[in-house]
Every structure is written in C-alpha cells, then in structure tokens.
Amino acid sequence: MGSSAMGASILKNKLKKAGLNIVVVNAAIEEIPADADVVVTHENLTARAKSARPNAEHISINEFLDESQYDSLINNLDKSKTNKQEMVNAEEKNVILKKENILVNQMSVDFETAIRQAGELLYNNGYVEYDYIEAMLERERQLTSYIGKGVAIPHGVSKAKERIKKSGMVVLQYPDGVDFNGEMAYLIIGIAGVGNEHISILSNIATAIEEDAEAEKLIASKDADLIHSIFTSK
C-alpha cells in the first residue's frame, strides 16, 4: 500500500475475510519493500511508485477509504490463489537461491567491494535491509569469511538478524579471484539466514567443495544453471 494506514487496514480486513493470507504494509514511496508483489497507490502517485518498483504490479485508486475499489483486487487474488499455489509449492524448495542470483565471470575486485556486491544483491532481491551490508563488513572485520577451497561465505553479525526480511542466498563467481588477506576466493556466497531454511543449501555447498575436481568445476563454470543445480540438489 501507499502511505495510507487506513487504506492498508481496510485491505487487510478484506483479505482476511476472503481467506487470503497476504501481508499488507503501508509505506512511503521511497520505502516500498523491494519484494513487494503488488503496489496500491493513489492515482496521483502511481507514476512515482512504478519508477521506484518497476517489477511490481501496480494498482491505482482515487480514494483510499472507498472500500469498493478494493473488490476487483480481492477477486483477482482469489481467482489466482489456486493456480499459484502449486507453482509456489514447486518453487519453495529452491527459492532461497534463485538462478538469477548466481552471477558468473565477474571482474576481480577487493574483498570489501565483493562483499558489498553480494550484500547489494541480497538487498535488491528483498532479502535484507540495506544496513545488513555494513553488518556483513563488520563480521568480516571480526573473522574472515574465507572457508577454504576458494570459497568465502560472508554474512552479517548476529545482531543483524533483525535486518533480515527472509532467507536468501546469492553467488558471485570471480574467475581471477578476490584476495581475502592472502587467501584467494573465487566463489563469494552471500547469505541471509532465518532459522534453518538455508541449511540444506549450505550442506550441498560443503559437499560440493569437498572434492577438488568439483570445486574447480564451480570456479571455472560459466553456466549458472550448473552451479544452481549443484547447490540446490538433494
């Protein structure tokens, strides 16, 4: 929703009555969550909202307190509920690591820049708040995220858990390496973990890099699909 708390309250109540478990928040345009699927704004603000969140579905209304204007939105969501549920269930397993969040053949940078790049990818995909990036750098100053076999797994300090919106993981591959205080990392795996949702992928990563040949394949591959398959397979 736009910044109208009253409008958000009306929509929440209607969604609840329709049996739709959808999160509704009201926010200023510059604070619209990065992972918002649908953005409802006053018609005078829709253009700005589209510019801020171009990938979301945008709905314009001319009066936040007119409950009838929400009815078509409720109906559309209700109709798509059944069709989308199967797709959501199928994708749930791998949603923590999406193929589009695996960036191969990146140009070498210093380790702080690499961590920032991973953090910004987490932020841009709605997994974390922007402050989480600084928490990743703070963690790096405390203890290196380099774990061996050409892999570094940066993440935020413990107190930054509140900056995580949902579990997510991103992978950046640097064929020429990134120097982590004398250790060369070729895969930077940025993590934002809530609960144990990301543990299965971490387990796959650990298994994959145990074998030198497999680790070298991950470092050299230009195929994001291959990396995704290795990291998300059971």
PDB file of C-alpha atoms in Angstrom:
ATOM      1  CA  MET A   1       0.000   0.000   0.000  1.00  0.00           C
ATOM      2  CA  GLY A   2       0.931   3.634  -0.261  1.00  0.00           C
ATOM      3  CA  SER A   3       1.382   5.662   2.913  1.00  0.00           C
ATOM      4  CA  SER A   4      -2.309   5.404   3.872  1.00  0.00           C
ATOM      5  CA  ALA A   5      -2.531   3.386   7.080  1.00  0.00           C
ATOM      6  CA  MET A   6      -6.315   3.464   6.881  1.00  0.00           C
ATOM      7  CA  GLY A   7      -6.320   2.091   3.339  1.00  0.00           C
ATOM      8  CA  ALA A   8      -3.942  -0.674   4.371  1.00  0.00           C
ATOM      9  CA  SER A   9      -6.223  -1.543   7.284  1.00  0.00           C
ATOM     10  CA  ILE A  10      -9.248  -1.803   5.008  1.00  0.00           C
ATOM     11  CA  LEU A  11      -7.400  -4.043   2.562  1.00  0.00           C
ATOM     12  CA  LYS A  12      -6.095  -6.273   5.367  1.00  0.00           C
ATOM     13  CA  ASN A  13      -9.616  -6.812   6.661  1.00  0.00           C
ATOM     14  CA  LYS A  14     -10.957  -7.627   3.206  1.00  0.00           C
ATOM     15  CA  LEU A  15      -8.147 -10.090   2.532  1.00  0.00           C
ATOM     16  CA  LYS A  16      -8.759 -11.766   5.882  1.00  0.00           C
ATOM     17  CA  LYS A  17     -12.470 -12.142   5.159  1.00  0.00           C
ATOM     18  CA  ALA A  18     -11.629 -13.626   1.751  1.00  0.00           C
ATOM     19  CA  GLY A  19      -9.337 -16.178   3.397  1.00  0.00           C
ATOM     20  CA  LEU A  20      -6.236 -14.823   1.672  1.00  0.00           C
ATOM     21  CA  ASN A  21      -3.071 -14.871   3.772  1.00  0.00           C
ATOM     22  CA  ILE A  22      -1.277 -11.906   2.208  1.00  0.00           C
ATOM     23  CA  VAL A  23       0.955  -9.424   4.007  1.00  0.00           C
ATOM     24  CA  VAL A  24      -0.116  -5.781   3.630  1.00  0.00           C
ATOM     25  CA  VAL A  25       2.055  -2.859   4.708  1.00  0.00           C
ATOM     26  CA  ASN A  26       1.750   0.879   4.211  1.00  0.00           C
ATOM     27  CA  ALA A  27       4.877   2.794   3.277  1.00  0.00           C
ATOM     28  CA  ALA A  28       6.125   5.978   1.696  1.00  0.00           C
ATOM     29  CA  ILE A  29       7.034   5.517  -1.975  1.00  0.00           C
ATOM     30  CA  GLU A  30      10.759   5.617  -1.303  1.00  0.00           C
ATOM     31  CA  GLU A  31      10.305   2.901   1.324  1.00  0.00           C
ATOM     32  CA  ILE A  32       8.217   0.415  -0.679  1.00  0.00           C
ATOM     33  CA  PRO A  33       9.693  -3.033   0.108  1.00  0.00           C
ATOM     34  CA  ALA A  34      11.904  -4.397  -2.650  1.00  0.00           C
ATOM     35  CA  ASP A  35       9.998  -7.693  -2.620  1.00  0.00           C
ATOM     36  CA  ALA A  36       6.516  -6.147  -2.960  1.00  0.00           C
ATOM     37  CA  ASP A  37       4.395  -8.077  -5.472  1.00  0.00           C
ATOM     38  CA  VAL A  38       1.507  -5.598  -5.696  1.00  0.00           C
ATOM     39  CA  VAL A  39       1.667  -1.857  -5.005  1.00  0.00           C
ATOM     40  CA  VAL A  40      -1.575   0.071  -4.429  1.00  0.00           C
ATOM     41  CA  THR A  41      -1.290   3.853  -4.641  1.00  0.00           C
ATOM     42  CA  HIS A  42      -3.398   6.931  -5.163  1.00  0.00           C
ATOM     43  CA  GLU A  43      -3.633   7.619  -8.887  1.00  0.00           C
ATOM     44  CA  ASN A  44      -1.577  10.799  -8.499  1.00  0.00           C
ATOM     45  CA  LEU A  45       1.343   8.806  -7.105  1.00  0.00           C
ATOM     46  CA  THR A  46       1.299   5.723  -9.326  1.00  0.00           C
ATOM     47  CA  ALA A  47       3.915   7.021 -11.774  1.00  0.00           C
ATOM     48  CA  ARG A  48       6.395   7.607  -8.953  1.00  0.00           C
ATOM     49  CA  ALA A  49       5.635   4.210  -7.456  1.00  0.00           C
ATOM     50  CA  LYS A  50       6.232   2.484 -10.800  1.00  0.00           C
ATOM     51  CA  SER A  51       9.575   4.224 -11.078  1.00  0.00           C
ATOM     52  CA  ALA A  52      10.533   3.095  -7.573  1.00  0.00           C
ATOM     53  CA  ARG A  53       9.388  -0.524  -8.015  1.00  0.00           C
ATOM     54  CA  PRO A  54       9.088  -1.245 -11.767  1.00  0.00           C
ATOM     55  CA  ASN A  55       8.819  -5.027 -11.349  1.00  0.00           C
ATOM     56  CA  ALA A  56       5.754  -4.954  -9.104  1.00  0.00           C
ATOM     57  CA  GLU A  57       2.129  -4.985 -10.257  1.00  0.00           C
ATOM     58  CA  HIS A  58       0.667  -1.501  -9.758  1.00  0.00           C
ATOM     59  CA  ILE A  59      -2.950  -0.654  -8.974  1.00  0.00           C
ATOM     60  CA  SER A  60      -4.260   2.914  -8.865  1.00  0.00           C
ATOM     61  CA  ILE A  61      -7.204   4.091  -6.787  1.00  0.00           C
ATOM     62  CA  ASN A  62      -8.658   7.563  -6.344  1.00  0.00           C
ATOM     63  CA  GLU A  63      -9.982   7.190  -2.794  1.00  0.00           C
ATOM     64  CA  PHE A  64      -8.349   5.040  -0.121  1.00  0.00           C
ATOM     65  CA  LEU A  65     -11.477   4.935   2.037  1.00  0.00           C
ATOM     66  CA  ASP A  66     -13.762   3.718  -0.762  1.00  0.00           C
ATOM     67  CA  GLU A  67     -13.910   0.000   0.038  1.00  0.00           C
ATOM     68  CA  SER A  68     -15.473  -0.878  -3.312  1.00  0.00           C
ATOM     69  CA  GLN A  69     -12.220  -0.019  -5.088  1.00  0.00           C
ATOM     70  CA  TYR A  70     -10.505  -2.958  -3.421  1.00  0.00           C
ATOM     71  CA  ASP A  71     -13.073  -5.513  -4.556  1.00  0.00           C
ATOM     72  CA  SER A  72     -11.587  -6.171  -8.006  1.00  0.00           C
ATOM     73  CA  LEU A  73      -8.150  -6.687  -6.460  1.00  0.00           C
ATOM     74  CA  ILE A  74      -9.584  -9.172  -3.960  1.00  0.00           C
ATOM     75  CA  ASN A  75     -11.410 -11.043  -6.716  1.00  0.00           C
ATOM     76  CA  ASN A  76      -8.297 -11.312  -8.884  1.00  0.00           C
ATOM     77  CA  LEU A  77      -6.184 -12.545  -5.994  1.00  0.00           C
ATOM     78  CA  ASP A  78      -8.827 -15.083  -5.017  1.00  0.00           C
ATOM     79  CA  LYS A  79      -9.050 -16.445  -8.582  1.00  0.00           C
ATOM     80  CA  SER A  80      -5.284 -16.837  -8.862  1.00  0.00           C
ATOM     81  CA  LYS A  81      -4.888 -18.384  -5.410  1.00  0.00           C
ATOM     82  CA  THR A  82      -5.472 -21.967  -6.531  1.00  0.00           C
ATOM     83  CA  ASN A  83      -3.425 -21.689  -9.723  1.00  0.00           C
ATOM     84  CA  LYS A  84      -0.462 -20.121  -7.976  1.00  0.00           C
ATOM     85  CA  GLN A  85      -0.399 -22.479  -5.013  1.00  0.00           C
ATOM     86  CA  GLU A  86       1.001 -25.415  -6.987  1.00  0.00           C
ATOM     87  CA  MET A  87       3.654 -23.198  -8.532  1.00  0.00           C
ATOM     88  CA  VAL A  88       4.630 -21.803  -5.127  1.00  0.00           C
ATOM     89  CA  ASN A  89       4.931 -25.295  -3.674  1.00  0.00           C
ATOM     90  CA  ALA A  90       7.107 -26.406  -6.586  1.00  0.00           C
ATOM     91  CA  GLU A  91       9.412 -23.413  -6.269  1.00  0.00           C
ATOM     92  CA  GLU A  92       9.588 -23.294  -2.477  1.00  0.00           C
ATOM     93  CA  LYS A  93      12.491 -25.727  -2.291  1.00  0.00           C
ATOM     94  CA  ASN A  94      14.902 -23.536  -4.237  1.00  0.00           C
ATOM     95  CA  VAL A  95      13.550 -20.036  -3.668  1.00  0.00           C
ATOM     96  CA  ILE A  96      16.377 -19.248  -1.232  1.00  0.00           C
ATOM     97  CA  LEU A  97      18.871 -19.468  -4.114  1.00  0.00           C
ATOM     98  CA  LYS A  98      17.467 -18.293  -7.433  1.00  0.00           C
ATOM     99  CA  LYS A  99      19.285 -18.840 -10.710  1.00  0.00           C
ATOM    100  CA  GLU A 100      19.236 -15.125 -11.434  1.00  0.00           C
ATOM    101  CA  ASN A 101      21.160 -14.543  -8.211  1.00  0.00           C
ATOM    102  CA  ILE A 102      24.141 -16.537  -9.473  1.00  0.00           C
ATOM    103  CA  LEU A 103      26.486 -14.134 -11.279  1.00  0.00           C
ATOM    104  CA  VAL A 104      29.367 -15.780 -13.110  1.00  0.00           C
ATOM    105  CA  ASN A 105      32.537 -14.374 -14.689  1.00  0.00           C
ATOM    106  CA  GLN A 106      32.714 -11.249 -12.527  1.00  0.00           C
ATOM    107  CA  MET A 107      35.675  -8.890 -12.699  1.00  0.00           C
ATOM    108  CA  SER A 108      38.053  -9.154  -9.748  1.00  0.00           C
ATOM    109  CA  VAL A 109      37.706  -6.532  -7.019  1.00  0.00           C
ATOM    110  CA  ASP A 110      38.974  -6.123  -3.451  1.00  0.00           C
ATOM    111  CA  PHE A 111      37.261  -8.242  -0.813  1.00  0.00           C
ATOM    112  CA  GLU A 112      35.266  -5.357   0.713  1.00  0.00           C
ATOM    113  CA  THR A 113      33.809  -4.490  -2.693  1.00  0.00           C
ATOM    114  CA  ALA A 114      32.985  -8.149  -3.335  1.00  0.00           C
ATOM    115  CA  ILE A 115      31.145  -8.362  -0.017  1.00  0.00           C
ATOM    116  CA  ARG A 116      29.263  -5.163  -0.820  1.00  0.00           C
ATOM    117  CA  GLN A 117      28.295  -6.572  -4.216  1.00  0.00           C
ATOM    118  CA  ALA A 118      26.927  -9.705  -2.561  1.00  0.00           C
ATOM    119  CA  GLY A 119      25.097  -7.630   0.046  1.00  0.00           C
ATOM    120  CA  GLU A 120      23.563  -5.337  -2.544  1.00  0.00           C
ATOM    121  CA  LEU A 121      22.307  -8.359  -4.472  1.00  0.00           C
ATOM    122  CA  LEU A 122      20.667  -9.647  -1.287  1.00  0.00           C
ATOM    123  CA  TYR A 123      19.161  -6.199  -0.705  1.00  0.00           C
ATOM    124  CA  ASN A 124      17.941  -5.721  -4.278  1.00  0.00           C
ATOM    125  CA  ASN A 125      16.107  -9.039  -4.081  1.00  0.00           C
ATOM    126  CA  GLY A 126      14.300  -8.094  -0.894  1.00  0.00           C
ATOM    127  CA  TYR A 127      16.100 -10.500   1.419  1.00  0.00           C
ATOM    128  CA  VAL A 128      17.619  -7.878   3.723  1.00  0.00           C
ATOM    129  CA  GLU A 129      17.512  -4.248   4.718  1.00  0.00           C
ATOM    130  CA  TYR A 130      20.323  -2.086   3.380  1.00  0.00           C
ATOM    131  CA  ASP A 131      22.056  -1.882   6.777  1.00  0.00           C
ATOM    132  CA  TYR A 132      22.739  -5.607   6.540  1.00  0.00           C
ATOM    133  CA  ILE A 133      25.559  -4.857   4.091  1.00  0.00           C
ATOM    134  CA  GLU A 134      27.504  -2.971   6.765  1.00  0.00           C
ATOM    135  CA  ALA A 135      26.821  -5.850   9.157  1.00  0.00           C
ATOM    136  CA  MET A 136      28.484  -8.193   6.640  1.00  0.00           C
ATOM    137  CA  LEU A 137      31.568  -5.977   6.571  1.00  0.00           C
ATOM    138  CA  GLU A 138      31.580  -5.766  10.372  1.00  0.00           C
ATOM    139  CA  ARG A 139      31.520  -9.559  10.555  1.00  0.00           C
ATOM    140  CA  GLU A 140      34.435  -9.713   8.109  1.00  0.00           C
ATOM    141  CA  ARG A 141      36.487  -7.417  10.334  1.00  0.00           C
ATOM    142  CA  GLN A 142      35.881  -9.791  13.235  1.00  0.00           C
ATOM    143  CA  LEU A 143      36.620 -13.022  11.396  1.00  0.00           C
ATOM    144  CA  THR A 144      37.330 -13.823   7.768  1.00  0.00           C
ATOM    145  CA  SER A 145      34.506 -15.401   5.786  1.00  0.00           C
ATOM    146  CA  TYR A 146      37.002 -17.372   3.699  1.00  0.00           C
ATOM    147  CA  ILE A 147      36.394 -21.079   4.433  1.00  0.00           C
ATOM    148  CA  GLY A 148      38.907 -22.680   2.071  1.00  0.00           C
ATOM    149  CA  LYS A 149      38.838 -24.333  -1.366  1.00  0.00           C
ATOM    150  CA  GLY A 150      38.460 -20.905  -2.996  1.00  0.00           C
ATOM    151  CA  VAL A 151      35.149 -20.119  -1.272  1.00  0.00           C
ATOM    152  CA  ALA A 152      34.086 -17.264   1.023  1.00  0.00           C
ATOM    153  CA  ILE A 153      30.667 -17.095   2.689  1.00  0.00           C
ATOM    154  CA  PRO A 154      30.110 -13.559   4.035  1.00  0.00           C
ATOM    155  CA  HIS A 155      27.114 -12.845   6.250  1.00  0.00           C
ATOM    156  CA  GLY A 156      26.065 -10.345   8.881  1.00  0.00           C
ATOM    157  CA  VAL A 157      26.943 -10.306  12.561  1.00  0.00           C
ATOM    158  CA  SER A 158      24.465 -11.997  14.898  1.00  0.00           C
ATOM    159  CA  LYS A 159      22.831  -8.746  15.976  1.00  0.00           C
ATOM    160  CA  ALA A 160      21.942  -8.055  12.325  1.00  0.00           C
ATOM    161  CA  LYS A 161      19.349 -10.866  12.285  1.00  0.00           C
ATOM    162  CA  GLU A 162      16.671  -8.206  12.694  1.00  0.00           C
ATOM    163  CA  ARG A 163      17.796  -6.731   9.367  1.00  0.00           C
ATOM    164  CA  ILE A 164      16.896  -9.944   7.527  1.00  0.00           C
ATOM    165  CA  LYS A 165      13.480  -9.971   5.862  1.00  0.00           C
ATOM    166  CA  LYS A 166      13.628 -13.558   4.622  1.00  0.00           C
ATOM    167  CA  SER A 167      16.236 -16.217   3.983  1.00  0.00           C
ATOM    168  CA  GLY A 168      18.223 -15.736   0.826  1.00  0.00           C
ATOM    169  CA  MET A 169      21.491 -16.601  -0.821  1.00  0.00           C
ATOM    170  CA  VAL A 170      23.490 -15.142  -3.709  1.00  0.00           C
ATOM    171  CA  VAL A 171      26.561 -16.442  -5.527  1.00  0.00           C
ATOM    172  CA  LEU A 172      29.196 -14.355  -7.293  1.00  0.00           C
ATOM    173  CA  GLN A 173      31.962 -16.069  -9.226  1.00  0.00           C
ATOM    174  CA  TYR A 174      35.305 -14.320  -9.798  1.00  0.00           C
ATOM    175  CA  PRO A 175      37.479 -16.449 -12.145  1.00  0.00           C
ATOM    176  CA  ASP A 176      40.602 -14.410 -11.336  1.00  0.00           C
ATOM    177  CA  GLY A 177      39.877 -14.448  -7.629  1.00  0.00           C
ATOM    178  CA  VAL A 178      39.355 -11.987  -4.798  1.00  0.00           C
ATOM    179  CA  ASP A 179      42.145 -11.600  -2.245  1.00  0.00           C
ATOM    180  CA  PHE A 180      40.880 -12.238   1.290  1.00  0.00           C
ATOM    181  CA  ASN A 181      44.002 -11.252   3.218  1.00  0.00           C
ATOM    182  CA  GLY A 182      46.246 -13.644   1.329  1.00  0.00           C
ATOM    183  CA  GLU A 183      43.630 -16.289   0.516  1.00  0.00           C
ATOM    184  CA  MET A 184      42.098 -16.276  -2.964  1.00  0.00           C
ATOM    185  CA  ALA A 185      38.328 -16.731  -3.121  1.00  0.00           C
ATOM    186  CA  TYR A 186      36.709 -17.481  -6.461  1.00  0.00           C
ATOM    187  CA  LEU A 187      33.170 -18.020  -5.212  1.00  0.00           C
ATOM    188  CA  ILE A 188      31.582 -15.444  -2.893  1.00  0.00           C
ATOM    189  CA  ILE A 189      28.372 -16.805  -1.380  1.00  0.00           C
ATOM    190  CA  GLY A 190      26.372 -14.126   0.423  1.00  0.00           C
ATOM    191  CA  ILE A 191      23.901 -15.417   2.982  1.00  0.00           C
ATOM    192  CA  ALA A 192      20.978 -14.036   4.957  1.00  0.00           C
ATOM    193  CA  GLY A 193      19.539 -16.833   7.058  1.00  0.00           C
ATOM    194  CA  VAL A 194      16.319 -17.003   9.061  1.00  0.00           C
ATOM    195  CA  GLY A 195      16.009 -20.136  11.156  1.00  0.00           C
ATOM    196  CA  ASN A 196      17.262 -23.236   9.353  1.00  0.00           C
ATOM    197  CA  GLU A 197      15.830 -22.525   5.902  1.00  0.00           C
ATOM    198  CA  HIS A 198      19.245 -22.155   4.256  1.00  0.00           C
ATOM    199  CA  ILE A 199      20.929 -25.114   5.936  1.00  0.00           C
ATOM    200  CA  SER A 200      20.199 -27.635   3.159  1.00  0.00           C
ATOM    201  CA  ILE A 201      21.929 -25.463   0.559  1.00  0.00           C
ATOM    202  CA  LEU A 202      24.905 -24.888   2.858  1.00  0.00           C
ATOM    203  CA  SER A 203      25.138 -28.652   3.224  1.00  0.00           C
ATOM    204  CA  ASN A 204      25.187 -29.052  -0.554  1.00  0.00           C
ATOM    205  CA  ILE A 205      27.882 -26.385  -0.838  1.00  0.00           C
ATOM    206  CA  ALA A 206      30.028 -28.169   1.735  1.00  0.00           C
ATOM    207  CA  THR A 207      29.590 -31.465  -0.101  1.00  0.00           C
ATOM    208  CA  ALA A 208      30.359 -29.896  -3.483  1.00  0.00           C
ATOM    209  CA  ILE A 209      33.641 -28.313  -2.437  1.00  0.00           C
ATOM    210  CA  GLU A 210      34.917 -31.378  -0.583  1.00  0.00           C
ATOM    211  CA  GLU A 211      36.134 -32.782  -3.894  1.00  0.00           C
ATOM    212  CA  ASP A 212      38.795 -30.638  -5.547  1.00  0.00           C
ATOM    213  CA  ALA A 213      37.550 -31.503  -9.036  1.00  0.00           C
ATOM    214  CA  GLU A 214      34.008 -30.417  -8.195  1.00  0.00           C
ATOM    215  CA  ALA A 215      35.233 -27.222  -6.555  1.00  0.00           C
ATOM    216  CA  GLU A 216      37.298 -26.400  -9.634  1.00  0.00           C
ATOM    217  CA  LYS A 217      34.255 -27.004 -11.830  1.00  0.00           C
ATOM    218  CA  LEU A 218      32.253 -24.476  -9.810  1.00  0.00           C
ATOM    219  CA  ILE A 219      35.060 -21.946 -10.015  1.00  0.00           C
ATOM    220  CA  ALA A 220      35.554 -22.300 -13.770  1.00  0.00           C
ATOM    221  CA  SER A 221      31.993 -22.863 -14.994  1.00  0.00           C
ATOM    222  CA  LYS A 222      30.271 -20.131 -16.982  1.00  0.00           C
ATOM    223  CA  ASP A 223      26.945 -21.945 -16.551  1.00  0.00           C
ATOM    224  CA  ALA A 224      24.821 -20.504 -13.737  1.00  0.00           C
ATOM    225  CA  ASP A 225      22.320 -23.332 -14.228  1.00  0.00           C
ATOM    226  CA  LEU A 226      25.009 -25.896 -13.429  1.00  0.00           C
ATOM    227  CA  ILE A 227      26.054 -24.076 -10.269  1.00  0.00           C
ATOM    228  CA  HIS A 228      22.421 -23.755  -9.204  1.00  0.00           C
ATOM    229  CA  SER A 229      21.821 -27.447  -9.815  1.00  0.00           C
ATOM    230  CA  ILE A 230      24.820 -28.475  -7.722  1.00  0.00           C
ATOM    231  CA  PHE A 231      23.958 -26.164  -4.840  1.00  0.00           C
ATOM    232  CA  THR A 232      20.248 -26.992  -4.673  1.00  0.00           C
ATOM    233  CA  SER A 233      20.124 -30.713  -5.451  1.00  0.00           C
ATOM    234  CA  LYS A 234      19.199 -33.114  -2.665  1.00  0.00           C
TER     235      LYS A 234
END
